[in-house]
Short mmCIF file of N, CA and C in Angstrom, two decimals:
data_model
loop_
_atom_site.label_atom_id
_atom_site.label_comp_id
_atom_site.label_asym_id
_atom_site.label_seq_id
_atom_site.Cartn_x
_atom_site.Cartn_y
_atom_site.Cartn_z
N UNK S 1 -5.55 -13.46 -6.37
CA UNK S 1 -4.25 -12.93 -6.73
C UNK S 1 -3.66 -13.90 -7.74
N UNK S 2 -3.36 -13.15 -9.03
CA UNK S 2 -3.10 -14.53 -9.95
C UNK S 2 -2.44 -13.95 -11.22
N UNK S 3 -1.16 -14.49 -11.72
CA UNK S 3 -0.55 -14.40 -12.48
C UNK S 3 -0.87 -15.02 -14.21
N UNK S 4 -0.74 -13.90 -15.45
CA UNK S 4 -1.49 -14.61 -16.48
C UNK S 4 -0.27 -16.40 -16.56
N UNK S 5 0.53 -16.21 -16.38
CA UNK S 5 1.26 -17.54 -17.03
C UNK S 5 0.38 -18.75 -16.27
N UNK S 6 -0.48 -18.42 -15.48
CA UNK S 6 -1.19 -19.69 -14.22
C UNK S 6 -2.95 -19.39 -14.58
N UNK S 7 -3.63 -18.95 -15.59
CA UNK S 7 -4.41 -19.16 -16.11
C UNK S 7 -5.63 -19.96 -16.02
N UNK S 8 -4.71 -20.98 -16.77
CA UNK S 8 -5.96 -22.45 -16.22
C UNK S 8 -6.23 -22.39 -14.66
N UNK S 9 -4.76 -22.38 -14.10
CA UNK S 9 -5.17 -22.92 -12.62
C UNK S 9 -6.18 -21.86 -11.86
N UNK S 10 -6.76 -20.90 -12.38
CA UNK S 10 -7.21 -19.63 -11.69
C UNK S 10 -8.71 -20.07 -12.33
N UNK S 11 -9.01 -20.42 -13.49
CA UNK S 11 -10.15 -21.24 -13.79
C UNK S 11 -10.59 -22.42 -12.77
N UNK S 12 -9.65 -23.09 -13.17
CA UNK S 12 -9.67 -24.31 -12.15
C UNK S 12 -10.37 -23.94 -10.08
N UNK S 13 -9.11 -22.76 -10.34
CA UNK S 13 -9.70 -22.19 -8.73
C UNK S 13 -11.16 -21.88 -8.52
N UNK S 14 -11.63 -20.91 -9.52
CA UNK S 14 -12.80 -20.10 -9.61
C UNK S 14 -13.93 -21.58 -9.60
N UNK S 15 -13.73 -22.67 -10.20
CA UNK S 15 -14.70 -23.41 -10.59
C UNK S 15 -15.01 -24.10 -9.07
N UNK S 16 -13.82 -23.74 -8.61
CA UNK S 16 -13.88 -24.81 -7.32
C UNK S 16 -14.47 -23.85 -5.88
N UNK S 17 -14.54 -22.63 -6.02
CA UNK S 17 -15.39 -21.56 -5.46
C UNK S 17 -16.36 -21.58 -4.97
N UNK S 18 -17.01 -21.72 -4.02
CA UNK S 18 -18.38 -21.61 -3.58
C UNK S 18 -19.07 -20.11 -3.72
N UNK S 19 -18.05 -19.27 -4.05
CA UNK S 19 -18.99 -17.84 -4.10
C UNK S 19 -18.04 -17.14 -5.52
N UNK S 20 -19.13 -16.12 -6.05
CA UNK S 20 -18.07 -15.48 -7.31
C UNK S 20 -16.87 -14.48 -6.39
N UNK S 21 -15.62 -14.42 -7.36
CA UNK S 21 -14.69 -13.99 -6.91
C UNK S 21 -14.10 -12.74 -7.69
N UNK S 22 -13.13 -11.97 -7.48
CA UNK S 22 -12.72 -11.51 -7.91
C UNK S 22 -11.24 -11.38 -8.28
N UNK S 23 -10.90 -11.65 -9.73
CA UNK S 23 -9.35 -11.91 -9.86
C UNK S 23 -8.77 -10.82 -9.86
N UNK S 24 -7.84 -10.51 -9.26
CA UNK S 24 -6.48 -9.10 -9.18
C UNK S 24 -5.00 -10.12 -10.23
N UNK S 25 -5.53 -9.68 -10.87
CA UNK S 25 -3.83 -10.13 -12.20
C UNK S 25 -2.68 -9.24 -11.98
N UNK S 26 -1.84 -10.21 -11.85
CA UNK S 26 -0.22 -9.36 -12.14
C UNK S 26 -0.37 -8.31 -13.35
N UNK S 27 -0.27 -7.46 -13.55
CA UNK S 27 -0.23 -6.66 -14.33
C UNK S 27 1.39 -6.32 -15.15
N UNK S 28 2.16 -6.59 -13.69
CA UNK S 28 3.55 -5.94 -14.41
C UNK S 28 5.17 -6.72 -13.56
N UNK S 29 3.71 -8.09 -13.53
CA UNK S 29 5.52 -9.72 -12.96
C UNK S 29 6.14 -9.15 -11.33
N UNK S 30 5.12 -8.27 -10.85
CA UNK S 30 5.57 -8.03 -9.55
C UNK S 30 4.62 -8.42 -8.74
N UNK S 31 4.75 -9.45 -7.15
CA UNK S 31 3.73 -10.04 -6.42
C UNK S 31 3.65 -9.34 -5.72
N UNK S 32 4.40 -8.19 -5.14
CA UNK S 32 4.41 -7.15 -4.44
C UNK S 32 3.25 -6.60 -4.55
N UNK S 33 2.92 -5.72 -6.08
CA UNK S 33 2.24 -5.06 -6.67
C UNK S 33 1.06 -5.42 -6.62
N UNK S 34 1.00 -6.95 -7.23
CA UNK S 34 -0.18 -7.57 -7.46
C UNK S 34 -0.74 -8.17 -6.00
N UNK S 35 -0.27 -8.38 -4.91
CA UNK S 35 -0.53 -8.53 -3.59
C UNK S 35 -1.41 -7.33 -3.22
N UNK S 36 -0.52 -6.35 -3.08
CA UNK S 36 -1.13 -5.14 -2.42
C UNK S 36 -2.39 -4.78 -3.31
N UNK S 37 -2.22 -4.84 -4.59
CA UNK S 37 -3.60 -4.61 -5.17
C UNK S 37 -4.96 -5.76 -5.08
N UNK S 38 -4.38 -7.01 -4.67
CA UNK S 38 -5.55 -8.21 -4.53
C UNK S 38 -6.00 -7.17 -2.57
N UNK S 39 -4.79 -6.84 -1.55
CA UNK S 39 -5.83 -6.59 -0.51
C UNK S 39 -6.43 -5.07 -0.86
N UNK S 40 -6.28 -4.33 -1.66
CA UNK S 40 -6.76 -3.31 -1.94
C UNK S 40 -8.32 -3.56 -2.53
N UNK S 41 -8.44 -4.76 -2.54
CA UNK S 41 -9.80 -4.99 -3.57
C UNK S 41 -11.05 -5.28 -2.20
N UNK S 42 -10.60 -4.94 -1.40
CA UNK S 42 -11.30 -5.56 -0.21
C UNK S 42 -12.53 -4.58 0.35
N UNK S 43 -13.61 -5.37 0.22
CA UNK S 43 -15.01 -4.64 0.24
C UNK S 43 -15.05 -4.34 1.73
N UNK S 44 -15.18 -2.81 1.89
CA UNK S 44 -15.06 -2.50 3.17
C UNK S 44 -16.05 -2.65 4.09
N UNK S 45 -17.25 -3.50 3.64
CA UNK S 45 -18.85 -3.72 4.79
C UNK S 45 -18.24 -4.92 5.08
N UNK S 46 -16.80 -5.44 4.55
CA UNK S 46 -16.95 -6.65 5.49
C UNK S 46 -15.62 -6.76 6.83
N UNK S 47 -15.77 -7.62 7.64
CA UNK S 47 -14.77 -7.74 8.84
C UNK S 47 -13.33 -7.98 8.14
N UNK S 48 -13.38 -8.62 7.38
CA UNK S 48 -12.34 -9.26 6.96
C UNK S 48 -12.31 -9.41 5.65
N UNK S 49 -10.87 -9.48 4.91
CA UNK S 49 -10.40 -9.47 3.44
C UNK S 49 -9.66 -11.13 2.92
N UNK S 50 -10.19 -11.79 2.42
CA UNK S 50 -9.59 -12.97 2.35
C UNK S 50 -8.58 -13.13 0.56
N UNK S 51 -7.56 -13.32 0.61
CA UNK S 51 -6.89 -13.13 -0.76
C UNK S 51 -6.53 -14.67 -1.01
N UNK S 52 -6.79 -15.71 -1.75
CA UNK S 52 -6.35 -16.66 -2.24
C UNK S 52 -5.44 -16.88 -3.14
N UNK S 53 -4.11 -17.41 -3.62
CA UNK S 53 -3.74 -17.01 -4.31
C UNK S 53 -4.12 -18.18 -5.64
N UNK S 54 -3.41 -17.74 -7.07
CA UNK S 54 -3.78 -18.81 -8.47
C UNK S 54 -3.50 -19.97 -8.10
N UNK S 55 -2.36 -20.81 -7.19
CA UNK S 55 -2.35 -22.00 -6.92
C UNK S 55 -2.59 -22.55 -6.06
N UNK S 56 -3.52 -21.90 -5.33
CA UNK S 56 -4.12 -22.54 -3.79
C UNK S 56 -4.98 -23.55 -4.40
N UNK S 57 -5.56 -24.38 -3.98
CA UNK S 57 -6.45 -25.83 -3.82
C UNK S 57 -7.36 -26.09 -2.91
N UNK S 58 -8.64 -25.35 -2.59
CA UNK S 58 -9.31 -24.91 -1.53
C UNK S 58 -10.30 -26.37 -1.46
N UNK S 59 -10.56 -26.38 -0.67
CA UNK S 59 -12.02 -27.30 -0.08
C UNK S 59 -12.95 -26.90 -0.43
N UNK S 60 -13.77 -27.68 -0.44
CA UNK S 60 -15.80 -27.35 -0.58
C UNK S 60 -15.72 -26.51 0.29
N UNK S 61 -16.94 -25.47 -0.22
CA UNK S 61 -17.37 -24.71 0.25
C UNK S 61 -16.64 -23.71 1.33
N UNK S 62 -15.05 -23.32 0.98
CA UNK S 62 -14.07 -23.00 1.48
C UNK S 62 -14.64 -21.15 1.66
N UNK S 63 -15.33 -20.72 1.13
CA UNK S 63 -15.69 -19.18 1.60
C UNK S 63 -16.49 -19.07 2.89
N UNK S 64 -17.46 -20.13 2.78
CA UNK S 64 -18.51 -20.15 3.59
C UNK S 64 -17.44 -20.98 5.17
N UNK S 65 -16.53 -21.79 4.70
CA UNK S 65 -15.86 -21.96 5.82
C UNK S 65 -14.64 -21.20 6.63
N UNK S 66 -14.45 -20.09 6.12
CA UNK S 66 -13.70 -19.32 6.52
C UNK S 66 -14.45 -18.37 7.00
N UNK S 67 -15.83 -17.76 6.76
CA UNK S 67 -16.59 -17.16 7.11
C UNK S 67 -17.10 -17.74 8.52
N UNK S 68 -17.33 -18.90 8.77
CA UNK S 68 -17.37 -19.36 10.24
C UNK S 68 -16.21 -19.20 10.91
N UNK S 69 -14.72 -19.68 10.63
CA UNK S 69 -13.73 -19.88 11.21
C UNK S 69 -13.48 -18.37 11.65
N UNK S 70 -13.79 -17.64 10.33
CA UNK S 70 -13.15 -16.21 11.57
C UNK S 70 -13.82 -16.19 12.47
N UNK S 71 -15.58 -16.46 12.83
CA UNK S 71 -16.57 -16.00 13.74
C UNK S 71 -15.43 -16.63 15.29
N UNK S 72 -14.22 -17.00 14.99
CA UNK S 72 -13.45 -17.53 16.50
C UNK S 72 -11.79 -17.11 16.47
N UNK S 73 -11.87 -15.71 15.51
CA UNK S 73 -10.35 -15.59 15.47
C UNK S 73 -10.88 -14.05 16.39
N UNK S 74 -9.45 -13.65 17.82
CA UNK S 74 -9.32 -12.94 17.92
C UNK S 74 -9.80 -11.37 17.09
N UNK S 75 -10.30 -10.19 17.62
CA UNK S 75 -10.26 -9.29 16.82
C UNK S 75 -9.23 -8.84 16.36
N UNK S 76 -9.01 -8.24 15.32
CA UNK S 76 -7.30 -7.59 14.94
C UNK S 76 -6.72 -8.81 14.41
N UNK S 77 -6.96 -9.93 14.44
CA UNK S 77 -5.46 -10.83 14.22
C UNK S 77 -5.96 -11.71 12.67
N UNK S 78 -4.61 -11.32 11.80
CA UNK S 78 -4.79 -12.08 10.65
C UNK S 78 -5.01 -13.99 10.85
N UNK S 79 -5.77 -14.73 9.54
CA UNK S 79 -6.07 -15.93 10.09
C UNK S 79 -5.42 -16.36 8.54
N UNK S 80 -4.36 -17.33 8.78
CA UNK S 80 -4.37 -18.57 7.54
C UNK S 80 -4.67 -19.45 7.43
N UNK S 81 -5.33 -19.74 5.97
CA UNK S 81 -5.98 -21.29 5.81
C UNK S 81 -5.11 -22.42 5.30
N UNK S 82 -3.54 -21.83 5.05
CA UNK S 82 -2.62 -22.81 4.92
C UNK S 82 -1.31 -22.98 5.40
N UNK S 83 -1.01 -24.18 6.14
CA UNK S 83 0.20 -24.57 6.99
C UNK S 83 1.15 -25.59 5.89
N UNK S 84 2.38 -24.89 5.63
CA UNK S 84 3.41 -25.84 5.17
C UNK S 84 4.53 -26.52 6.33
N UNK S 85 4.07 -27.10 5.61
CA UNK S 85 5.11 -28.25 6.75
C UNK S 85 6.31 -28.80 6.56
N UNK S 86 7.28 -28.34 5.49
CA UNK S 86 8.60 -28.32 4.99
C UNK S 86 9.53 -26.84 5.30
N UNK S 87 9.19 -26.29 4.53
CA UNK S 87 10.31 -24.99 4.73
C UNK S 87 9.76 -23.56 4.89
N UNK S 88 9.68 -22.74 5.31
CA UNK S 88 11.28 -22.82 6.31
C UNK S 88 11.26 -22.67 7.80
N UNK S 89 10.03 -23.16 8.08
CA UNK S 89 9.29 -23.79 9.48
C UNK S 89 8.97 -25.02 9.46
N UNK S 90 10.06 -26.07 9.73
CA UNK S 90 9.59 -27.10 9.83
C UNK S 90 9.50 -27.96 11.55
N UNK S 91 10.41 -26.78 12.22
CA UNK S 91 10.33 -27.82 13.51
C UNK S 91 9.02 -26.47 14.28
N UNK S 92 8.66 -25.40 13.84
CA UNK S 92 7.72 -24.66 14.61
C UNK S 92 6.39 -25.41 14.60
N UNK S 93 6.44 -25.48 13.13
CA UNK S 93 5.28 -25.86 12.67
C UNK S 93 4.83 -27.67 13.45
N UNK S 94 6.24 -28.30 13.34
CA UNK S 94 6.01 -30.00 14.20
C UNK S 94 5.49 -29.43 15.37
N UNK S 95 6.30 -28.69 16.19
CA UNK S 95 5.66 -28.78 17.67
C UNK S 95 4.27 -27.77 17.99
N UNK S 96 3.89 -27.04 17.02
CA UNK S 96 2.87 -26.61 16.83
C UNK S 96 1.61 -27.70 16.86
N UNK S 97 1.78 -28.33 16.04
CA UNK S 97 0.85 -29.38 15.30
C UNK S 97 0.67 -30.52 16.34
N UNK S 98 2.18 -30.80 17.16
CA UNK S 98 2.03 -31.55 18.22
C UNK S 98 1.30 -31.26 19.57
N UNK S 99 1.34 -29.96 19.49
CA UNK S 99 0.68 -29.31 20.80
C UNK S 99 -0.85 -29.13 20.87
N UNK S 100 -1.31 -29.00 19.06
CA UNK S 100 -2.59 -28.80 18.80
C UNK S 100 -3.60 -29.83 19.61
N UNK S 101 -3.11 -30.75 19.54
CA UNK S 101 -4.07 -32.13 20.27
C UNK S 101 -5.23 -31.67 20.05
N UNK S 102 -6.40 -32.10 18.87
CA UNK S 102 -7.24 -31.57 18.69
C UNK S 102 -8.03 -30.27 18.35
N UNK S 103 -7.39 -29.34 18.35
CA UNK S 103 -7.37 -28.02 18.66
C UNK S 103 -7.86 -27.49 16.83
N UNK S 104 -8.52 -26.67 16.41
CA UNK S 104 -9.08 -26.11 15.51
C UNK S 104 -8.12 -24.79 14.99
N UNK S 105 -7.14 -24.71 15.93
CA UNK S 105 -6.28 -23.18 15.31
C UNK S 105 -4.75 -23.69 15.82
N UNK S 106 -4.32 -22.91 14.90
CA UNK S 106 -2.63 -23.21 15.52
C UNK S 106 -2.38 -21.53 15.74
N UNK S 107 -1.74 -21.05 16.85
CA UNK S 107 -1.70 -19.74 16.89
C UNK S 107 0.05 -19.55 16.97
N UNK S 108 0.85 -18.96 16.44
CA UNK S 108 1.81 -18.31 15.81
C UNK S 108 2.05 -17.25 14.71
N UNK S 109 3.42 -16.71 15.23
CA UNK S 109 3.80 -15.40 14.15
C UNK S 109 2.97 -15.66 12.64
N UNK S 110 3.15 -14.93 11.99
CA UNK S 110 2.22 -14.67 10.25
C UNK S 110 1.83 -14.00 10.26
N UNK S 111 1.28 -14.11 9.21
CA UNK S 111 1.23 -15.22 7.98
C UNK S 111 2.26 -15.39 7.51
N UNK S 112 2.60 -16.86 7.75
CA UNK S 112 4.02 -17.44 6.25
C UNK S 112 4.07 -17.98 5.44
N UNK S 113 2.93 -18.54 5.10
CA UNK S 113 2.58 -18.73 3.64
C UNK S 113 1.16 -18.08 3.29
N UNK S 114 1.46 -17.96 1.61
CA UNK S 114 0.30 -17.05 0.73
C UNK S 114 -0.85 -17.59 0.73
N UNK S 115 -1.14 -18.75 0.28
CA UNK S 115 -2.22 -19.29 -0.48
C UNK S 115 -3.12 -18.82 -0.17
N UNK S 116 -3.90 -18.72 0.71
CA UNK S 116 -5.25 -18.21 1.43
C UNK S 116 -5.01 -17.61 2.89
N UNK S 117 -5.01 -16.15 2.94
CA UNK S 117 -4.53 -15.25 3.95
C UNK S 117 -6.11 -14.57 4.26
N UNK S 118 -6.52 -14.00 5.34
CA UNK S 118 -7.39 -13.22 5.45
C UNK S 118 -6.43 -12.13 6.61
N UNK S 119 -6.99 -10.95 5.99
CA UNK S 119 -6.54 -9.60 7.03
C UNK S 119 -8.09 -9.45 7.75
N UNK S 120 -8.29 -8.29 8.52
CA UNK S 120 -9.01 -7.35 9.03
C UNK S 120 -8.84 -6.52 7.87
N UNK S 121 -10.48 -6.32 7.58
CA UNK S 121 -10.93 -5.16 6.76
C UNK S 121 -9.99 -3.79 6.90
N UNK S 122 -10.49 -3.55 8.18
CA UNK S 122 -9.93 -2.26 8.54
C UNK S 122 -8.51 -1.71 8.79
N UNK S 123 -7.61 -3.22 8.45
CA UNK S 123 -6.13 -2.58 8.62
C UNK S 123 -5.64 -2.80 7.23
N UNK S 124 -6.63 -2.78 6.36
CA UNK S 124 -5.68 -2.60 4.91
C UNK S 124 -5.12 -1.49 5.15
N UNK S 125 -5.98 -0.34 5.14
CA UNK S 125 -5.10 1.24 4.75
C UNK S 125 -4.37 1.35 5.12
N UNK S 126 -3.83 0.86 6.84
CA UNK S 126 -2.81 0.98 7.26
C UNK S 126 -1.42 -0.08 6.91
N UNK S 127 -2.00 -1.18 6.64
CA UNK S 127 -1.28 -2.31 5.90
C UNK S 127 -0.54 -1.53 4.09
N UNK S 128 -1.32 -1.18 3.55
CA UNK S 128 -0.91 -0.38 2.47
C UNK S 128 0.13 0.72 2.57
N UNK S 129 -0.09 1.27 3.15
CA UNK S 129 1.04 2.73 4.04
C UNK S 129 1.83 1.63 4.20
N UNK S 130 2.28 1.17 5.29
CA UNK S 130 3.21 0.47 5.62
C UNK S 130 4.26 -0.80 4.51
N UNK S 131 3.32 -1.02 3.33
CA UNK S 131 3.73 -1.58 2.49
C UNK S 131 5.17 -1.15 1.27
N UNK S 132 4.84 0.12 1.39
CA UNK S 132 5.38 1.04 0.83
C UNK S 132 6.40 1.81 1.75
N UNK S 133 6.56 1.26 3.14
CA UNK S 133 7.89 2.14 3.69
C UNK S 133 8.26 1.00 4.64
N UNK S 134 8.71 0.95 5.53
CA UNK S 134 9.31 -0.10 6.35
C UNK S 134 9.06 -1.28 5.70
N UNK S 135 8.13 -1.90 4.96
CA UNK S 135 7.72 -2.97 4.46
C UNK S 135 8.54 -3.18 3.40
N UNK S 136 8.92 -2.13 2.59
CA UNK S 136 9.10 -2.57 1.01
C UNK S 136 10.50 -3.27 1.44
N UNK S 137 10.75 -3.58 2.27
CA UNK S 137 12.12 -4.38 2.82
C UNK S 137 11.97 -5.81 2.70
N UNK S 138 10.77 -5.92 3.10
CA UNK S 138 10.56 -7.71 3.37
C UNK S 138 10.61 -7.98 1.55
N UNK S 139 11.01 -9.06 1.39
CA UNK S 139 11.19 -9.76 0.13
C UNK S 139 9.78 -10.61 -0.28
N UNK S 140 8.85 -11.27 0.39
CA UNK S 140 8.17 -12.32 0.34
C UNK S 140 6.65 -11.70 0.53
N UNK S 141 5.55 -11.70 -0.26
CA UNK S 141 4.58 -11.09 -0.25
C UNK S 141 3.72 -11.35 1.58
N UNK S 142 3.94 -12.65 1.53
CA UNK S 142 3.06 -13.05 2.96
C UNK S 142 4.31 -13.10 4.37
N UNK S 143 5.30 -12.80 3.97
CA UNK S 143 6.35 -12.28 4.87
C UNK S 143 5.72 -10.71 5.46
N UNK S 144 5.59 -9.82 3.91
CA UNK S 144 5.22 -8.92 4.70
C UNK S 144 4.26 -8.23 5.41
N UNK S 145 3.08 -9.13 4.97
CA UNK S 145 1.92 -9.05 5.96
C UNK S 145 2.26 -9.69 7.22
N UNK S 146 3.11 -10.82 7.38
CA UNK S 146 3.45 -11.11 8.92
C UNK S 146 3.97 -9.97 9.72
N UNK S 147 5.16 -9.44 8.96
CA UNK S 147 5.80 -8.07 9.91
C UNK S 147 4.89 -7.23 10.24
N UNK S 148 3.92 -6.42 9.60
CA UNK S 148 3.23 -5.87 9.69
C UNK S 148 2.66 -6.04 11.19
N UNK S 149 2.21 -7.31 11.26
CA UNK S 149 1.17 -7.93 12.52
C UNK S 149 2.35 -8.11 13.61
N UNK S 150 3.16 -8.53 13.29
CA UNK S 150 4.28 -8.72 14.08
C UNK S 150 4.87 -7.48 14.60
N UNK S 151 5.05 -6.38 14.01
CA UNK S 151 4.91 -5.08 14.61
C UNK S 151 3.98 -4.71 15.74
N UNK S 152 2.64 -5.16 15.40
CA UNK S 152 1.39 -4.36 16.41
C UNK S 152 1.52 -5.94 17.20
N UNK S 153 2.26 -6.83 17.42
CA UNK S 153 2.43 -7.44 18.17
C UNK S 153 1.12 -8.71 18.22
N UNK S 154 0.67 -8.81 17.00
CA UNK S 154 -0.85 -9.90 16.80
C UNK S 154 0.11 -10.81 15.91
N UNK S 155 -0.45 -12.12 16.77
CA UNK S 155 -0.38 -13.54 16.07
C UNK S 155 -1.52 -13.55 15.22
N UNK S 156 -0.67 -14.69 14.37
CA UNK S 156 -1.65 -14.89 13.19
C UNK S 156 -2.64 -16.20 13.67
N UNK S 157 -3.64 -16.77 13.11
CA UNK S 157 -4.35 -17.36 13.63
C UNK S 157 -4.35 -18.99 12.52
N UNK S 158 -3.76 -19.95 12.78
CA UNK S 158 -3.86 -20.78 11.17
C UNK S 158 -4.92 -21.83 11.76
N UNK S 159 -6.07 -21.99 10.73
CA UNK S 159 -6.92 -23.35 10.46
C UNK S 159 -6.23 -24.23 10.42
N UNK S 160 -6.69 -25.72 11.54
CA UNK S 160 -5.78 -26.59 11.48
C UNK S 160 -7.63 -27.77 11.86
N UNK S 161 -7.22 -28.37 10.51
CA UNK S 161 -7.13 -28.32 8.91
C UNK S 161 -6.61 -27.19 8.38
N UNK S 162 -5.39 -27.20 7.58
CA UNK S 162 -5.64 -25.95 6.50
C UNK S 162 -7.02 -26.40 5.73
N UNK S 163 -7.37 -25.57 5.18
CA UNK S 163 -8.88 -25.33 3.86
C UNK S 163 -8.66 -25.11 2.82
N UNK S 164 -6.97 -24.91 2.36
CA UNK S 164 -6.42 -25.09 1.21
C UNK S 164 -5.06 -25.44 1.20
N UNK S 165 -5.17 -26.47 0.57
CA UNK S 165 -3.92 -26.80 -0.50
C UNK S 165 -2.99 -25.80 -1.20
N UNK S 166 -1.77 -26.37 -1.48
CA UNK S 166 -0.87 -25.43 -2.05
C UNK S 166 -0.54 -26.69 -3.38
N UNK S 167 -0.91 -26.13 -4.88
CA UNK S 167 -0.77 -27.26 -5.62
C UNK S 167 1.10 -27.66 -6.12
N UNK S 168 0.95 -28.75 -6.15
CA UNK S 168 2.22 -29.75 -6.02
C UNK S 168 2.85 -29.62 -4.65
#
């Protein structure tokens, strides 16, 4: 998911890729648009749809490790590969992180941040419908994939390690 003014950094991303990708460009300065069309791109033989966005900062071999990490996420439940730890969860996210004690997932509401989101294959279509009516309310692209899940009542699942960076 990637905007032309962020360019380089979508080079930069791709180079840092362990598998070829596919870019969904803003077409028309809306993330809305360009959101719903990056999960629309989602190859349906697979379990899951993973959308990165132009300024994420992924790890080695970050496809192939998300490809294990789902093999331990709930069925149905979206998984993020990135936790911010400033705004506008900053004390969920502390006692989250405090509770983790070792722990490989942090499980809470989401997705609340973009960078690297994976859905279930199979609830785009319905994720799409919904994007376009009760949804077109939420303001924040990865806001409104949380409601969504937050509706059918599924936590999101976050890698803890995140597996990507959010640059600056």
């Amino acid at each position: 998911m990637a905007h032309p003014k962020r360019a380089e950094m979508v080079e930069d991303l791709l180079a840092r890729m362990d598998r070829p990708a596919t870019v969904v460009w803003d077409q028309v300065n809306d993330r809305h648009e360009t959101g719903l069309r990056a999960l629309l791109a989602a190859d349906e033989t697979c379990t899951h749809h993973l959308v990165i966005q132009d300024d994420a900062l992924p790890c080695r071999s970050v496809v192939a490790g998300v490809e294990a990490a789902l093999a331990h996420v709930p069925e149905g439940h979206p998984a993020s590969f990135y936790i911010g730890r400033l705004r506008p969860f900053r004390k969920l996210i502390d006692d989250a992180v405090r509770q983790a004690d070792g722990a490989s997932w942090l499980r809470m509401p989401g997705p609340y941040w973009g960078p690297a989101i994976a859905v279930p294959t199979a609830d785009v279509p319905a994720l799409a419908e919904w994007w376009h009516g009760k949804g077109a309310k939420v303001q924040n692209y990865d806001r409104r994939i949380a409601r969504f899940y937050q509706a059918r009542g599924l936590d999101c699942f976050y890698s803890w390690p995140s597996l990507v960076d959010h640059r600056g």
